[in-house]
XYZ file of C-alpha atoms in Angstrom:
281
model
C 129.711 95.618 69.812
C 127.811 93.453 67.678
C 127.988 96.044 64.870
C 131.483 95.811 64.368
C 130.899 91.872 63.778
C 128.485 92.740 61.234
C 131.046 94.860 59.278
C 133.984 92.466 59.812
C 131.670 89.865 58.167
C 130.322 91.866 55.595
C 133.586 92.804 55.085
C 135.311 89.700 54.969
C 135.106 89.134 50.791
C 136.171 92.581 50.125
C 139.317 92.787 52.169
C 141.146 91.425 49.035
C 139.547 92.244 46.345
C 137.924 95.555 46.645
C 134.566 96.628 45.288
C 134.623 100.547 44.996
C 130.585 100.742 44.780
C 127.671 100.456 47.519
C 125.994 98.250 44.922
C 125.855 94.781 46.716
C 124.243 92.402 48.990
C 125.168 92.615 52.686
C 126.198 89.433 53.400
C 127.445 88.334 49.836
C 128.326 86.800 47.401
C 130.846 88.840 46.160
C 129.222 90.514 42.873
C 132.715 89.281 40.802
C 133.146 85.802 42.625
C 134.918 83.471 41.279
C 134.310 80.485 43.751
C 137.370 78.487 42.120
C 140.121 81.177 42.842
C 138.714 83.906 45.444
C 141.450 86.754 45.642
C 140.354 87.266 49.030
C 141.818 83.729 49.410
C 138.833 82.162 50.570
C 137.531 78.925 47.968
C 134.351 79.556 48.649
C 134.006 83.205 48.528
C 131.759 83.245 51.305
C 131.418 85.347 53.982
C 132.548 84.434 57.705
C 134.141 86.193 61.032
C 138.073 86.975 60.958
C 140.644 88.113 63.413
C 138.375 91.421 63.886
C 135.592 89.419 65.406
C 137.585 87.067 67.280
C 139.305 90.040 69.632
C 136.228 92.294 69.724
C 134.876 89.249 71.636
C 138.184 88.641 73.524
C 138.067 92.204 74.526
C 134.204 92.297 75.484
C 134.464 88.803 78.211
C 137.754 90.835 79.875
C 135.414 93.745 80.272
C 132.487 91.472 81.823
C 135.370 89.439 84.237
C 137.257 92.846 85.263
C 139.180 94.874 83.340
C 141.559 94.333 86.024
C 142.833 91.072 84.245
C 145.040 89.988 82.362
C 143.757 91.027 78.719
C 146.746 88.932 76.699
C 145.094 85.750 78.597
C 141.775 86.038 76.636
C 143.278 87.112 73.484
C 145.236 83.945 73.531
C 142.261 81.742 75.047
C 140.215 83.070 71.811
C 142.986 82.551 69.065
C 143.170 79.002 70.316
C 139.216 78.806 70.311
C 138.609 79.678 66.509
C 141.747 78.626 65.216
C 144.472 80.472 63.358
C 142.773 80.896 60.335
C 141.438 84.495 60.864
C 143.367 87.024 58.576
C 145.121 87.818 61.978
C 147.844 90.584 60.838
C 151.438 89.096 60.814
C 152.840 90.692 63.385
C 149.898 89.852 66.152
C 150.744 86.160 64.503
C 153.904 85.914 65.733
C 153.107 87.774 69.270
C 150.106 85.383 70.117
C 152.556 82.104 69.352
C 155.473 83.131 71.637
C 155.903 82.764 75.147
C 157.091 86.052 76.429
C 154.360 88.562 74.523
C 155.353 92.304 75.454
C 154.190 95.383 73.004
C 155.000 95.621 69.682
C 154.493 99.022 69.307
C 152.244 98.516 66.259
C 149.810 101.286 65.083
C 147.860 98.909 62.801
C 144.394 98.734 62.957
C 143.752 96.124 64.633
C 143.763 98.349 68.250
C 140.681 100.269 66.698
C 138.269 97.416 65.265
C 138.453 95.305 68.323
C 137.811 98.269 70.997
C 134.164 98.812 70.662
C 133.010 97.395 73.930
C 134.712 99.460 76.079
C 132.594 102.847 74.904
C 129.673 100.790 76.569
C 130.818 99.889 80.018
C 131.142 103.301 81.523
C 129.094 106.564 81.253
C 132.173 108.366 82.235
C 134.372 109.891 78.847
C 137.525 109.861 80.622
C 136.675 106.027 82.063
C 136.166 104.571 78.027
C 139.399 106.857 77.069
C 141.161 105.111 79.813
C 139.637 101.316 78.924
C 140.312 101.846 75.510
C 143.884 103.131 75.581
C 144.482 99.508 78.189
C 142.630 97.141 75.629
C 145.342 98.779 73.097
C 148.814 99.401 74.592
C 148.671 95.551 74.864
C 149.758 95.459 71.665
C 149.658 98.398 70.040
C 151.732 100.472 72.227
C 152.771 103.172 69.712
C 150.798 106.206 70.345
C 149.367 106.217 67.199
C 148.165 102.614 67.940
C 146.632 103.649 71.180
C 145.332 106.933 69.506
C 143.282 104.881 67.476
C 141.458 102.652 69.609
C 141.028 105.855 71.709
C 139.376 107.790 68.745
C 137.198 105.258 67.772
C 135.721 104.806 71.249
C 135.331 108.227 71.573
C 133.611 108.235 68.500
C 131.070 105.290 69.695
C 130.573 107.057 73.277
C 129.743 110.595 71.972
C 126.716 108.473 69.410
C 125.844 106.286 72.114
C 125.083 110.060 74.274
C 122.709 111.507 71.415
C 125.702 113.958 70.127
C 125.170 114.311 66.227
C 127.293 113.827 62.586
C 128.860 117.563 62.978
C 129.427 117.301 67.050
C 131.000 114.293 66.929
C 133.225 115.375 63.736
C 134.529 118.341 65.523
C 135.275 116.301 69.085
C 136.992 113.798 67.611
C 138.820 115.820 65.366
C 140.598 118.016 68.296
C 141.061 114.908 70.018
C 142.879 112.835 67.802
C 143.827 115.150 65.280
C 142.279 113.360 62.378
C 141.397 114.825 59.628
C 137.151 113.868 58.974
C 136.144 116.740 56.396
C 136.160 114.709 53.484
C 133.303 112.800 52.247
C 132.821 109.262 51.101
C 133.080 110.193 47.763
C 136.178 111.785 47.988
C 137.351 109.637 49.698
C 136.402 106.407 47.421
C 138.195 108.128 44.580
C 141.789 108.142 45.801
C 141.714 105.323 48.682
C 143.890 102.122 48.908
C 144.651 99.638 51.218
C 146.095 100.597 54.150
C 146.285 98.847 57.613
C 147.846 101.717 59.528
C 145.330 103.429 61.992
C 146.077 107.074 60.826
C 144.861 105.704 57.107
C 142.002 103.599 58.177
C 140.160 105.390 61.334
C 139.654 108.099 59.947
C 137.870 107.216 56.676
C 136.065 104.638 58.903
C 134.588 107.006 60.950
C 133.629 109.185 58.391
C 131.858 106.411 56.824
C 129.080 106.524 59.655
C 128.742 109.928 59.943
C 127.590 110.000 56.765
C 125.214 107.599 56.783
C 121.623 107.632 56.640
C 121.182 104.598 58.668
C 123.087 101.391 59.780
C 123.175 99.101 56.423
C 124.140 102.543 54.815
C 127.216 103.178 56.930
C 128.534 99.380 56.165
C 128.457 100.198 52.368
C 129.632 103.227 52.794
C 132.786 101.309 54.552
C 132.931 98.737 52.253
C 132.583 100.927 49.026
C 135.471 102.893 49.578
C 137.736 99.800 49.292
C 141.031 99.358 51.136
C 140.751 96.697 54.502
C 137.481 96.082 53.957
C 136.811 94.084 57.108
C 138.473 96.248 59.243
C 136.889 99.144 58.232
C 133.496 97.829 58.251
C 134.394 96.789 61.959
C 135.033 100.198 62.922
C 132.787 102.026 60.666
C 129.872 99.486 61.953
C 130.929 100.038 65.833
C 130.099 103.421 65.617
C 126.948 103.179 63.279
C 125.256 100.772 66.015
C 125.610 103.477 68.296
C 124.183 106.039 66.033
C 121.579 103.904 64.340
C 120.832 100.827 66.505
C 120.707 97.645 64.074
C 117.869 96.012 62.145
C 116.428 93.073 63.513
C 117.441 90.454 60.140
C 120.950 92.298 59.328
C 121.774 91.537 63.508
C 119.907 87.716 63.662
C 122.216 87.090 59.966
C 125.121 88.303 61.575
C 124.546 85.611 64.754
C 124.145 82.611 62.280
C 128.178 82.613 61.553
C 129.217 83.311 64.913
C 129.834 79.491 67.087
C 128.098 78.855 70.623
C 130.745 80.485 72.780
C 130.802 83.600 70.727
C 127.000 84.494 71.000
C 126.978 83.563 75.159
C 129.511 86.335 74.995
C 127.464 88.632 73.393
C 124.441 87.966 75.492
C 126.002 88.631 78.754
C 127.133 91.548 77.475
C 123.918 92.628 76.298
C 122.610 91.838 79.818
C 124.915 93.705 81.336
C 124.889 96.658 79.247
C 121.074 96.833 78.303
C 119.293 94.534 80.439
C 117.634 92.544 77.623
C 118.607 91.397 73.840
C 115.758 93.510 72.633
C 116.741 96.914 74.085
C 120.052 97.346 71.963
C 117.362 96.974 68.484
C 119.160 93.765 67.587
């Protein structure tokens, strides 16, 4: 889970103003930064945690109290948390501020880069396709929208049980139907911003399975342009599970998350692995 923070972050000055390169520091500044007018509409040009962040947590304490509850209650306890001022998409703005909140039927992004934790919580494949598909239809009831957060689980469960690049390519690809035999390359040539899942899971998971480690999936994500943070949330979810996570790119990540955040993560961590250690981060 933590590895989709660390590409939201990383993530987070690119969203809006693209870098099509892997030449660049992890956690900024943006190479072309302009700290009085940031097109990524941040003054300071710095990087922080966005919406992507804020409901992969959301989604990992409903896991730890039972997925059995009531999923919109934690989305909305976490949006009041950190504040509105998370890139949250429009749509999931105006569902999160009204009092009735039923499906959209949205097949944005935003079902895949928050599902990450629930390829953790059960050994069972059908068990994290079922988990993942509930921690979407919340929202994003369309089936491309659930199809998403299903593929991208599926993707982080087959890593997370030793199956490699070309296994993993081929399972996922009958699954969802996604197309994965481009490479990064190709795909960095023609790519543009997109927030629908069927333009943005599938280059994102073809980001990690390309890599050579974890750092070199989150460039990979982040050089192709397009939702930057998003990406890097998805592509990173899956590259923890491949890679693990280096000790300083994981304690970095921790600095910009608050109190609450991080006793999230370490009961999850508990839960899943016993001790902080055991996950490499």
């Amino acid at each position: 889970m933590i590895g989709a923070i660390i590409g939201d972050i990383v993530g987070s000055i690119y969203e809006f103003d693209n870098i099509k390169t892997k030449d660049f520091e992890l956690f900024g500044p943006h190479p072309t930064a302009k700290p009085t007018n940031s097109t990524n509409g941040f003054s300071d040009c710095e990087c922080r945690y966005t919406d992507d962040t804020v409901l992969t947590v959301a989604v990992a304490e409903w896991l730890l109290d039972g997925p059995e509850g009531d999923l919109v209650k934690y989305f909305s306890k976490w949006y009041a948390r950190c504040g509105g001022n998370r890139s949250y998409g429009g749509m999931f703005e105006r569902w999160i501020n009204q009092w009735d909140r039923p499906p959209y039927n949205s097949y944005g992004n935003g079902s895949a880069m928050r599902v990450s934790a629930t390829a953790w919580v059960s050994e069972d494949k059908g068990r994290t396709l079922a988990l993942s598909k509930a921690s979407a239809e919340v929202t994003h009831s369309h089936p491309e929208g659930i199809k998403g957060a299903q593929a991208t689980a599926l993707t982080i469960w087959l890593a997370r049980h030793g199956e490699d690049a070309d296994n993993i390519r081929k399972a996922v690809s009958e699954f969802a139907e996604y197309d994965l035999s481009e490479s990064v390359g190709e795909i960095r040539e023609w790519y543009y911003f997109n927030e629908t899942c069927q333009k943005t899971v599938p280059q994102a998971i073809i980001c990690a399975l390309e890599a050579s480690d974890f750092e070199d999936a989150i460039k990979n994500a982040i050089s192709i342009g397009g939702d930057s943070d998003t990406i890097g949330a998805i592509t990173g979810s899956i590259a923890e599970a491949m890679f693990g996570i280096p000790n300083d790119i994981c304690d970095e990540a921790l600095s910009y998350l608050c109190d609450d955040m991080t006793t999230v993560l370490d009961r999850f961590t508990d839960l899943i692995f016993g001790d902080l250690n055991a996950v490499n981060c």
